[in-house]
Amino acid sequence: MRVQMLGLCRFSYVGLRGYQQDHATFDERRAFLYDPGRLARRWRWFATLALPGWLAQTDPDFTLVIMTGPDLPEPYMSRLRDLAEATPQLRLELVPPMELHLDACRAAIAPHVDPRADVVGHFRHDDDDAVALDYVASARRDFAQVQGLWQAEGKLSLDHSRGLMLRAGAGGAEFVPRIAHNMGVALTIFLRPDQPQTALHFNHMKLPLWMPVVAVTRPLMFIRSIHADSDSGDMGPGIPWRIEEAELDRQLSRRFGLTRADLESLARAGS
């Protein structure tokens, strides 16, 4: 069975709805998103936390669409163009401001759906979160174990739910281990290629209303950041688990290709 892994990452996209912080007009939204200080902070989170995992996935057979507007200020537009040109898995889609956010997401994703695929594993990724280096490989492998559930309904979500919450503050980074179901990061929604939805079309906290949900609680699969510019600063519900400090350092390196020092610096700068 041919499984296409297809994700969407929104980078300061000027659109209405679809976010926790609402704005009445496109101009208000643009002024908020394109504030120079905010853009600089978002880029630091993207480049330091989010991007390394995508550039080093053990399974390179995936597509991550980076969605932004055609008027994204420099130097960020050029940086995204350069990334997409240098990395086959990254595609840049410039979507004009749209009032209906889900329509905008569909416009970004639709050109990249492979009609030859038997199933498309849709995922969303915020520009300030991280997935483990084997997320794509794990999603494809674990789906093979439960694909009968998908075949029955044409919809299935696979929730890799063991992660770290990274709280950023002036003192650096605080790491809170949590098993957080349907958090949105490292969550894959498997659909048929002819279905019009994307991962964004389903409220990730209400997925059982629409499809079977399979939770995979090992291994550690994501880092979710919480900082001053987060769209939602709420950690959300979850089950605590423990990790020793030395093991945390090893897991950051082994699972994500990251260092504690880089994340501490990022947290202090982006709090």
PDB file of C-alpha atoms in Angstrom:
ATOM      1  CA  MET A   1       0.000   0.000   0.000  1.00  0.00           C
ATOM      2  CA  ARG A   2       1.383   3.375  -1.040  1.00  0.00           C
ATOM      3  CA  VAL A   3       1.223   5.845   1.871  1.00  0.00           C
ATOM      4  CA  GLN A   4       1.956   9.490   1.142  1.00  0.00           C
ATOM      5  CA  MET A   5       3.027  11.529   4.173  1.00  0.00           C
ATOM      6  CA  LEU A   6       1.901  15.115   3.588  1.00  0.00           C
ATOM      7  CA  GLY A   7       2.076  17.937   6.103  1.00  0.00           C
ATOM      8  CA  LEU A   8       1.283  21.628   6.428  1.00  0.00           C
ATOM      9  CA  CYS A   9       3.279  24.216   8.359  1.00  0.00           C
ATOM     10  CA  ARG A  10       1.829  27.736   8.505  1.00  0.00           C
ATOM     11  CA  PHE A  11       4.457  30.468   8.823  1.00  0.00           C
ATOM     12  CA  SER A  12       2.865  33.811   9.745  1.00  0.00           C
ATOM     13  CA  TYR A  13       0.076  33.349   7.211  1.00  0.00           C
ATOM     14  CA  VAL A  14      -2.222  36.376   6.980  1.00  0.00           C
ATOM     15  CA  GLY A  15      -5.649  34.814   7.135  1.00  0.00           C
ATOM     16  CA  LEU A  16      -8.690  35.178   9.349  1.00  0.00           C
ATOM     17  CA  ARG A  17     -10.029  32.491  11.676  1.00  0.00           C
ATOM     18  CA  GLY A  18      -8.151  29.296  12.421  1.00  0.00           C
ATOM     19  CA  TYR A  19      -6.151  30.770  15.318  1.00  0.00           C
ATOM     20  CA  GLN A  20      -6.689  31.389  19.007  1.00  0.00           C
ATOM     21  CA  GLN A  21      -6.017  35.123  18.595  1.00  0.00           C
ATOM     22  CA  ASP A  22      -8.672  36.688  16.364  1.00  0.00           C
ATOM     23  CA  HIS A  23      -8.422  39.855  14.308  1.00  0.00           C
ATOM     24  CA  ALA A  24     -11.283  41.700  12.615  1.00  0.00           C
ATOM     25  CA  THR A  25      -9.464  42.642   9.393  1.00  0.00           C
ATOM     26  CA  PHE A  26      -6.585  41.481   7.227  1.00  0.00           C
ATOM     27  CA  ASP A  27      -4.720  44.700   8.020  1.00  0.00           C
ATOM     28  CA  GLU A  28      -4.954  44.056  11.755  1.00  0.00           C
ATOM     29  CA  ARG A  29      -3.805  40.481  11.237  1.00  0.00           C
ATOM     30  CA  ARG A  30      -0.928  41.561   8.995  1.00  0.00           C
ATOM     31  CA  ALA A  31       0.272  44.197  11.468  1.00  0.00           C
ATOM     32  CA  PHE A  32       0.284  41.603  14.242  1.00  0.00           C
ATOM     33  CA  LEU A  33       2.014  38.824  12.297  1.00  0.00           C
ATOM     34  CA  TYR A  34       4.535  41.006  10.468  1.00  0.00           C
ATOM     35  CA  ASP A  35       5.726  42.956  13.478  1.00  0.00           C
ATOM     36  CA  PRO A  36       9.536  42.850  13.017  1.00  0.00           C
ATOM     37  CA  GLY A  37      10.267  41.642  16.532  1.00  0.00           C
ATOM     38  CA  ARG A  38       7.663  38.905  16.340  1.00  0.00           C
ATOM     39  CA  LEU A  39       8.882  37.691  12.944  1.00  0.00           C
ATOM     40  CA  ALA A  40      12.451  37.533  14.224  1.00  0.00           C
ATOM     41  CA  ARG A  41      11.365  35.465  17.203  1.00  0.00           C
ATOM     42  CA  ARG A  42       9.220  33.137  15.094  1.00  0.00           C
ATOM     43  CA  TRP A  43      12.125  32.531  12.734  1.00  0.00           C
ATOM     44  CA  ARG A  44      14.423  31.658  15.646  1.00  0.00           C
ATOM     45  CA  TRP A  45      11.926  29.076  16.901  1.00  0.00           C
ATOM     46  CA  PHE A  46      11.415  27.685  13.405  1.00  0.00           C
ATOM     47  CA  ALA A  47      15.115  27.466  12.542  1.00  0.00           C
ATOM     48  CA  THR A  48      16.310  26.197  15.929  1.00  0.00           C
ATOM     49  CA  LEU A  49      13.509  23.892  17.084  1.00  0.00           C
ATOM     50  CA  ALA A  50      11.246  22.917  14.172  1.00  0.00           C
ATOM     51  CA  LEU A  51      13.494  22.699  11.138  1.00  0.00           C
ATOM     52  CA  PRO A  52      16.306  20.333  12.261  1.00  0.00           C
ATOM     53  CA  GLY A  53      13.960  17.365  12.628  1.00  0.00           C
ATOM     54  CA  TRP A  54      12.527  17.798   9.148  1.00  0.00           C
ATOM     55  CA  LEU A  55      15.939  18.106   7.547  1.00  0.00           C
ATOM     56  CA  ALA A  56      17.126  14.868   9.170  1.00  0.00           C
ATOM     57  CA  GLN A  57      14.131  12.506   8.988  1.00  0.00           C
ATOM     58  CA  THR A  58      15.249   8.888   8.752  1.00  0.00           C
ATOM     59  CA  ASP A  59      12.545   8.332   6.125  1.00  0.00           C
ATOM     60  CA  PRO A  60      12.885  11.098   3.511  1.00  0.00           C
ATOM     61  CA  ASP A  61       9.697  10.104   1.671  1.00  0.00           C
ATOM     62  CA  PHE A  62       7.436  12.946   2.839  1.00  0.00           C
ATOM     63  CA  THR A  63       6.305  16.409   1.809  1.00  0.00           C
ATOM     64  CA  LEU A  64       5.988  19.368   4.170  1.00  0.00           C
ATOM     65  CA  VAL A  65       4.198  22.356   2.653  1.00  0.00           C
ATOM     66  CA  ILE A  66       5.203  25.677   4.197  1.00  0.00           C
ATOM     67  CA  MET A  67       2.294  28.058   3.803  1.00  0.00           C
ATOM     68  CA  THR A  68       2.714  31.826   3.968  1.00  0.00           C
ATOM     69  CA  GLY A  69       1.466  34.936   2.197  1.00  0.00           C
ATOM     70  CA  PRO A  70       2.889  36.483  -0.974  1.00  0.00           C
ATOM     71  CA  ASP A  71       3.829  39.656   0.937  1.00  0.00           C
ATOM     72  CA  LEU A  72       5.853  38.021   3.732  1.00  0.00           C
ATOM     73  CA  PRO A  73       8.596  40.540   4.490  1.00  0.00           C
ATOM     74  CA  GLU A  74      12.255  40.007   3.733  1.00  0.00           C
ATOM     75  CA  PRO A  75      14.536  38.403   4.675  1.00  0.00           C
ATOM     76  CA  TYR A  76      12.044  35.677   5.641  1.00  0.00           C
ATOM     77  CA  MET A  77      10.571  35.188   2.187  1.00  0.00           C
ATOM     78  CA  SER A  78      14.028  34.641   0.683  1.00  0.00           C
ATOM     79  CA  ARG A  79      14.980  32.290   3.502  1.00  0.00           C
ATOM     80  CA  LEU A  80      11.896  30.152   2.892  1.00  0.00           C
ATOM     81  CA  ARG A  81      12.501  30.140  -0.866  1.00  0.00           C
ATOM     82  CA  ASP A  82      16.097  29.049  -0.339  1.00  0.00           C
ATOM     83  CA  LEU A  83      14.993  26.272   2.019  1.00  0.00           C
ATOM     84  CA  ALA A  84      12.432  24.938  -0.448  1.00  0.00           C
ATOM     85  CA  GLU A  85      14.912  25.052  -3.325  1.00  0.00           C
ATOM     86  CA  ALA A  86      17.563  23.197  -1.311  1.00  0.00           C
ATOM     87  CA  THR A  87      15.276  20.580   0.279  1.00  0.00           C
ATOM     88  CA  PRO A  88      13.141  18.311  -1.940  1.00  0.00           C
ATOM     89  CA  GLN A  89      10.736  17.519   0.894  1.00  0.00           C
ATOM     90  CA  LEU A  90       9.872  21.181   1.568  1.00  0.00           C
ATOM     91  CA  ARG A  91       7.428  23.023  -0.699  1.00  0.00           C
ATOM     92  CA  LEU A  92       6.602  26.702  -0.393  1.00  0.00           C
ATOM     93  CA  GLU A  93       3.033  27.787  -1.110  1.00  0.00           C
ATOM     94  CA  LEU A  94       2.145  31.492  -1.225  1.00  0.00           C
ATOM     95  CA  VAL A  95      -1.562  31.801  -0.465  1.00  0.00           C
ATOM     96  CA  PRO A  96      -3.274  35.206  -0.664  1.00  0.00           C
ATOM     97  CA  PRO A  97      -5.163  36.288   2.453  1.00  0.00           C
ATOM     98  CA  MET A  98      -8.417  34.373   2.784  1.00  0.00           C
ATOM     99  CA  GLU A  99     -11.215  34.781   5.300  1.00  0.00           C
ATOM    100  CA  LEU A 100     -11.975  31.062   5.502  1.00  0.00           C
ATOM    101  CA  HIS A 101      -8.850  29.534   6.944  1.00  0.00           C
ATOM    102  CA  LEU A 102      -9.672  25.944   6.036  1.00  0.00           C
ATOM    103  CA  ASP A 103     -10.106  26.931   2.400  1.00  0.00           C
ATOM    104  CA  ALA A 104      -6.660  28.518   2.514  1.00  0.00           C
ATOM    105  CA  CYS A 105      -5.144  25.358   4.002  1.00  0.00           C
ATOM    106  CA  ARG A 106      -6.774  23.241   1.332  1.00  0.00           C
ATOM    107  CA  ALA A 107      -5.450  25.572  -1.377  1.00  0.00           C
ATOM    108  CA  ALA A 108      -1.936  25.075  -0.033  1.00  0.00           C
ATOM    109  CA  ILE A 109      -2.172  21.289   0.278  1.00  0.00           C
ATOM    110  CA  ALA A 110      -4.230  20.276  -2.777  1.00  0.00           C
ATOM    111  CA  PRO A 111      -1.476  20.668  -5.416  1.00  0.00           C
ATOM    112  CA  HIS A 112       0.719  18.245  -3.497  1.00  0.00           C
ATOM    113  CA  VAL A 113      -1.676  15.329  -2.968  1.00  0.00           C
ATOM    114  CA  ASP A 114      -0.413  12.315  -4.902  1.00  0.00           C
ATOM    115  CA  PRO A 115      -3.409  10.749  -6.703  1.00  0.00           C
ATOM    116  CA  ARG A 116      -1.412   7.530  -7.066  1.00  0.00           C
ATOM    117  CA  ALA A 117      -1.300   7.073  -3.299  1.00  0.00           C
ATOM    118  CA  ASP A 118      -3.647   4.596  -1.664  1.00  0.00           C
ATOM    119  CA  VAL A 119      -3.761   6.673   1.500  1.00  0.00           C
ATOM    120  CA  VAL A 120      -2.500  10.110   2.505  1.00  0.00           C
ATOM    121  CA  GLY A 121      -1.117  10.623   5.994  1.00  0.00           C
ATOM    122  CA  HIS A 122      -1.951  14.275   6.658  1.00  0.00           C
ATOM    123  CA  PHE A 123      -0.227  16.086   9.493  1.00  0.00           C
ATOM    124  CA  ARG A 124      -0.014  19.645  10.760  1.00  0.00           C
ATOM    125  CA  HIS A 125       3.102  21.179  12.216  1.00  0.00           C
ATOM    126  CA  ASP A 126       3.436  24.462  14.044  1.00  0.00           C
ATOM    127  CA  ASP A 127       6.570  26.445  13.262  1.00  0.00           C
ATOM    128  CA  ASP A 128       7.690  26.388  16.910  1.00  0.00           C
ATOM    129  CA  ASP A 129       7.340  22.663  17.661  1.00  0.00           C
ATOM    130  CA  ALA A 130       9.541  19.651  16.900  1.00  0.00           C
ATOM    131  CA  VAL A 131       9.038  16.042  15.884  1.00  0.00           C
ATOM    132  CA  ALA A 132      11.498  13.215  16.412  1.00  0.00           C
ATOM    133  CA  LEU A 133      13.884  12.228  13.635  1.00  0.00           C
ATOM    134  CA  ASP A 134      11.918   9.029  12.983  1.00  0.00           C
ATOM    135  CA  TYR A 135       8.416  10.508  13.041  1.00  0.00           C
ATOM    136  CA  VAL A 136       7.715   9.810   9.355  1.00  0.00           C
ATOM    137  CA  ALA A 137       9.143   6.290   9.541  1.00  0.00           C
ATOM    138  CA  SER A 138       7.186   5.548  12.727  1.00  0.00           C
ATOM    139  CA  ALA A 139       3.894   6.874  11.348  1.00  0.00           C
ATOM    140  CA  ARG A 140       4.238   4.750   8.217  1.00  0.00           C
ATOM    141  CA  ARG A 141       5.270   1.639  10.176  1.00  0.00           C
ATOM    142  CA  ASP A 142       2.586   1.984  12.844  1.00  0.00           C
ATOM    143  CA  PHE A 143      -0.138   2.643  10.278  1.00  0.00           C
ATOM    144  CA  ALA A 144       0.725  -0.681   8.635  1.00  0.00           C
ATOM    145  CA  GLN A 145      -0.137  -2.393  11.929  1.00  0.00           C
ATOM    146  CA  VAL A 146      -3.636  -0.891  12.114  1.00  0.00           C
ATOM    147  CA  GLN A 147      -4.547  -0.215   8.492  1.00  0.00           C
ATOM    148  CA  GLY A 148      -7.567  -2.493   8.775  1.00  0.00           C
ATOM    149  CA  LEU A 149      -9.218   0.153  10.955  1.00  0.00           C
ATOM    150  CA  TRP A 150      -8.607   2.721   8.227  1.00  0.00           C
ATOM    151  CA  GLN A 151      -9.947   0.459   5.487  1.00  0.00           C
ATOM    152  CA  ALA A 152     -13.244   0.091   7.344  1.00  0.00           C
ATOM    153  CA  GLU A 153     -13.988   3.842   7.384  1.00  0.00           C
ATOM    154  CA  GLY A 154     -11.468   5.619   5.155  1.00  0.00           C
ATOM    155  CA  LYS A 155     -10.378   7.740   8.126  1.00  0.00           C
ATOM    156  CA  LEU A 156      -7.979   7.028  10.978  1.00  0.00           C
ATOM    157  CA  SER A 157      -5.762   9.108  13.238  1.00  0.00           C
ATOM    158  CA  LEU A 158      -2.492   7.892  14.684  1.00  0.00           C
ATOM    159  CA  ASP A 159      -1.493   9.782  17.804  1.00  0.00           C
ATOM    160  CA  HIS A 160       2.174   9.630  18.853  1.00  0.00           C
ATOM    161  CA  SER A 161       1.439  11.131  22.214  1.00  0.00           C
ATOM    162  CA  ARG A 162       4.628  11.008  24.334  1.00  0.00           C
ATOM    163  CA  GLY A 163       6.317  14.377  24.323  1.00  0.00           C
ATOM    164  CA  LEU A 164       8.008  17.209  26.137  1.00  0.00           C
ATOM    165  CA  MET A 165       6.424  20.577  26.854  1.00  0.00           C
ATOM    166  CA  LEU A 166       9.073  23.271  26.597  1.00  0.00           C
ATOM    167  CA  ARG A 167       8.164  26.284  28.689  1.00  0.00           C
ATOM    168  CA  ALA A 168      10.257  29.314  27.778  1.00  0.00           C
ATOM    169  CA  GLY A 169      11.096  31.983  30.308  1.00  0.00           C
ATOM    170  CA  ALA A 170      13.743  34.504  31.217  1.00  0.00           C
ATOM    171  CA  GLY A 171      15.544  31.776  33.145  1.00  0.00           C
ATOM    172  CA  GLY A 172      15.705  29.453  30.146  1.00  0.00           C
ATOM    173  CA  ALA A 173      13.829  26.291  29.217  1.00  0.00           C
ATOM    174  CA  GLU A 174      11.713  24.137  31.499  1.00  0.00           C
ATOM    175  CA  PHE A 175      10.957  20.670  30.117  1.00  0.00           C
ATOM    176  CA  VAL A 176       7.730  19.046  31.323  1.00  0.00           C
ATOM    177  CA  PRO A 177       7.313  15.406  30.207  1.00  0.00           C
ATOM    178  CA  ARG A 178       3.705  14.632  29.251  1.00  0.00           C
ATOM    179  CA  ILE A 179       1.681  12.016  27.460  1.00  0.00           C
ATOM    180  CA  ALA A 180      -0.772  14.360  25.746  1.00  0.00           C
ATOM    181  CA  HIS A 181      -3.375  12.768  23.526  1.00  0.00           C
ATOM    182  CA  ASN A 182      -4.300  14.413  20.226  1.00  0.00           C
ATOM    183  CA  MET A 183      -2.072  17.408  20.909  1.00  0.00           C
ATOM    184  CA  GLY A 184      -1.764  18.182  17.212  1.00  0.00           C
ATOM    185  CA  VAL A 185       1.993  17.675  16.861  1.00  0.00           C
ATOM    186  CA  ALA A 186       3.151  14.179  15.761  1.00  0.00           C
ATOM    187  CA  LEU A 187      -0.501  13.407  15.012  1.00  0.00           C
ATOM    188  CA  THR A 188      -1.262  11.860  11.619  1.00  0.00           C
ATOM    189  CA  ILE A 189      -4.700  11.711  10.006  1.00  0.00           C
ATOM    190  CA  PHE A 190      -4.969   9.092   7.278  1.00  0.00           C
ATOM    191  CA  LEU A 191      -7.458   9.827   4.490  1.00  0.00           C
ATOM    192  CA  ARG A 192      -8.093   8.667   0.952  1.00  0.00           C
ATOM    193  CA  PRO A 193      -6.410  10.893  -1.662  1.00  0.00           C
ATOM    194  CA  ASP A 194      -9.751  11.918  -3.172  1.00  0.00           C
ATOM    195  CA  GLN A 195     -11.070  13.286   0.116  1.00  0.00           C
ATOM    196  CA  PRO A 196     -10.951  17.104   0.295  1.00  0.00           C
ATOM    197  CA  GLN A 197      -9.970  17.472   3.946  1.00  0.00           C
ATOM    198  CA  THR A 198      -6.549  18.166   5.425  1.00  0.00           C
ATOM    199  CA  ALA A 199      -5.356  17.641   8.995  1.00  0.00           C
ATOM    200  CA  LEU A 200      -6.548  21.168   9.795  1.00  0.00           C
ATOM    201  CA  HIS A 201     -10.146  20.306   8.885  1.00  0.00           C
ATOM    202  CA  PHE A 202     -10.518  18.192  12.024  1.00  0.00           C
ATOM    203  CA  ASN A 203     -10.467  19.659  15.519  1.00  0.00           C
ATOM    204  CA  HIS A 204      -7.642  17.566  16.934  1.00  0.00           C
ATOM    205  CA  MET A 205      -9.213  17.531  20.398  1.00  0.00           C
ATOM    206  CA  LYS A 206     -12.443  15.985  19.030  1.00  0.00           C
ATOM    207  CA  LEU A 207     -11.071  13.424  16.588  1.00  0.00           C
ATOM    208  CA  PRO A 208     -12.999  10.457  18.053  1.00  0.00           C
ATOM    209  CA  LEU A 209     -16.196  12.100  16.780  1.00  0.00           C
ATOM    210  CA  TRP A 210     -15.121  11.408  13.183  1.00  0.00           C
ATOM    211  CA  MET A 211     -12.745   8.454  13.126  1.00  0.00           C
ATOM    212  CA  PRO A 212     -10.939   5.722  15.039  1.00  0.00           C
ATOM    213  CA  VAL A 213      -8.028   7.078  17.073  1.00  0.00           C
ATOM    214  CA  VAL A 214      -4.976   4.945  17.862  1.00  0.00           C
ATOM    215  CA  ALA A 215      -2.573   6.205  20.544  1.00  0.00           C
ATOM    216  CA  VAL A 216       1.083   5.170  20.381  1.00  0.00           C
ATOM    217  CA  THR A 217       2.662   6.207  23.682  1.00  0.00           C
ATOM    218  CA  ARG A 218       6.284   5.192  23.018  1.00  0.00           C
ATOM    219  CA  PRO A 219       8.853   6.401  22.154  1.00  0.00           C
ATOM    220  CA  LEU A 220       9.279  10.124  22.812  1.00  0.00           C
ATOM    221  CA  MET A 221       8.031  11.793  19.616  1.00  0.00           C
ATOM    222  CA  PHE A 222       7.490  15.529  19.999  1.00  0.00           C
ATOM    223  CA  ILE A 223       8.437  18.795  21.680  1.00  0.00           C
ATOM    224  CA  ARG A 224       5.743  21.443  22.022  1.00  0.00           C
ATOM    225  CA  SER A 225       6.877  24.948  22.917  1.00  0.00           C
ATOM    226  CA  ILE A 226       5.014  27.391  25.138  1.00  0.00           C
ATOM    227  CA  HIS A 227       6.277  30.982  25.033  1.00  0.00           C
ATOM    228  CA  ALA A 228       5.172  34.597  24.776  1.00  0.00           C
ATOM    229  CA  ASP A 229       4.270  34.357  21.077  1.00  0.00           C
ATOM    230  CA  SER A 230       2.482  31.006  21.259  1.00  0.00           C
ATOM    231  CA  ASP A 231      -0.965  31.033  19.691  1.00  0.00           C
ATOM    232  CA  SER A 232      -2.078  29.041  22.711  1.00  0.00           C
ATOM    233  CA  GLY A 233      -0.092  29.132  25.925  1.00  0.00           C
ATOM    234  CA  ASP A 234      -2.060  26.358  27.569  1.00  0.00           C
ATOM    235  CA  MET A 235      -0.245  23.092  28.179  1.00  0.00           C
ATOM    236  CA  GLY A 236      -3.525  21.218  27.978  1.00  0.00           C
ATOM    237  CA  PRO A 237      -4.472  17.931  29.629  1.00  0.00           C
ATOM    238  CA  GLY A 238      -1.986  15.117  29.879  1.00  0.00           C
ATOM    239  CA  ILE A 239      -0.346  12.410  31.943  1.00  0.00           C
ATOM    240  CA  PRO A 240       2.987  13.276  33.587  1.00  0.00           C
ATOM    241  CA  TRP A 241       5.965  10.959  33.192  1.00  0.00           C
ATOM    242  CA  ARG A 242       9.478  11.221  34.579  1.00  0.00           C
ATOM    243  CA  ILE A 243      12.852  11.554  32.932  1.00  0.00           C
ATOM    244  CA  GLU A 244      16.224  12.088  34.607  1.00  0.00           C
ATOM    245  CA  GLU A 245      18.257  15.146  33.648  1.00  0.00           C
ATOM    246  CA  ALA A 246      21.078  13.171  32.044  1.00  0.00           C
ATOM    247  CA  GLU A 247      18.607  11.056  30.098  1.00  0.00           C
ATOM    248  CA  LEU A 248      16.803  14.208  28.952  1.00  0.00           C
ATOM    249  CA  ASP A 249      20.029  15.480  27.404  1.00  0.00           C
ATOM    250  CA  ARG A 250      20.546  12.149  25.649  1.00  0.00           C
ATOM    251  CA  GLN A 251      16.965  12.064  24.370  1.00  0.00           C
ATOM    252  CA  LEU A 252      17.147  15.620  23.032  1.00  0.00           C
ATOM    253  CA  SER A 253      20.208  14.651  21.037  1.00  0.00           C
ATOM    254  CA  ARG A 254      19.211  11.126  20.007  1.00  0.00           C
ATOM    255  CA  ARG A 255      15.534  11.687  19.260  1.00  0.00           C
ATOM    256  CA  PHE A 256      15.584  15.268  17.936  1.00  0.00           C
ATOM    257  CA  GLY A 257      19.168  16.163  17.012  1.00  0.00           C
ATOM    258  CA  LEU A 258      19.011  19.081  19.461  1.00  0.00           C
ATOM    259  CA  THR A 259      21.115  20.262  22.398  1.00  0.00           C
ATOM    260  CA  ARG A 260      19.964  21.559  25.756  1.00  0.00           C
ATOM    261  CA  ALA A 261      22.260  24.587  25.398  1.00  0.00           C
ATOM    262  CA  ASP A 262      20.657  25.671  22.121  1.00  0.00           C
ATOM    263  CA  LEU A 263      17.158  25.292  23.540  1.00  0.00           C
ATOM    264  CA  GLU A 264      18.049  27.151  26.732  1.00  0.00           C
ATOM    265  CA  SER A 265      19.381  30.041  24.647  1.00  0.00           C
ATOM    266  CA  LEU A 266      16.320  29.965  22.398  1.00  0.00           C
ATOM    267  CA  ALA A 267      13.969  29.995  25.380  1.00  0.00           C
ATOM    268  CA  ARG A 268      15.655  32.985  26.982  1.00  0.00           C
ATOM    269  CA  ALA A 269      15.593  34.929  23.705  1.00  0.00           C
ATOM    270  CA  GLY A 270      12.027  33.983  22.811  1.00  0.00           C
ATOM    271  CA  SER A 271      10.233  34.165  26.136  1.00  0.00           C
TER     272      SER A 271
END
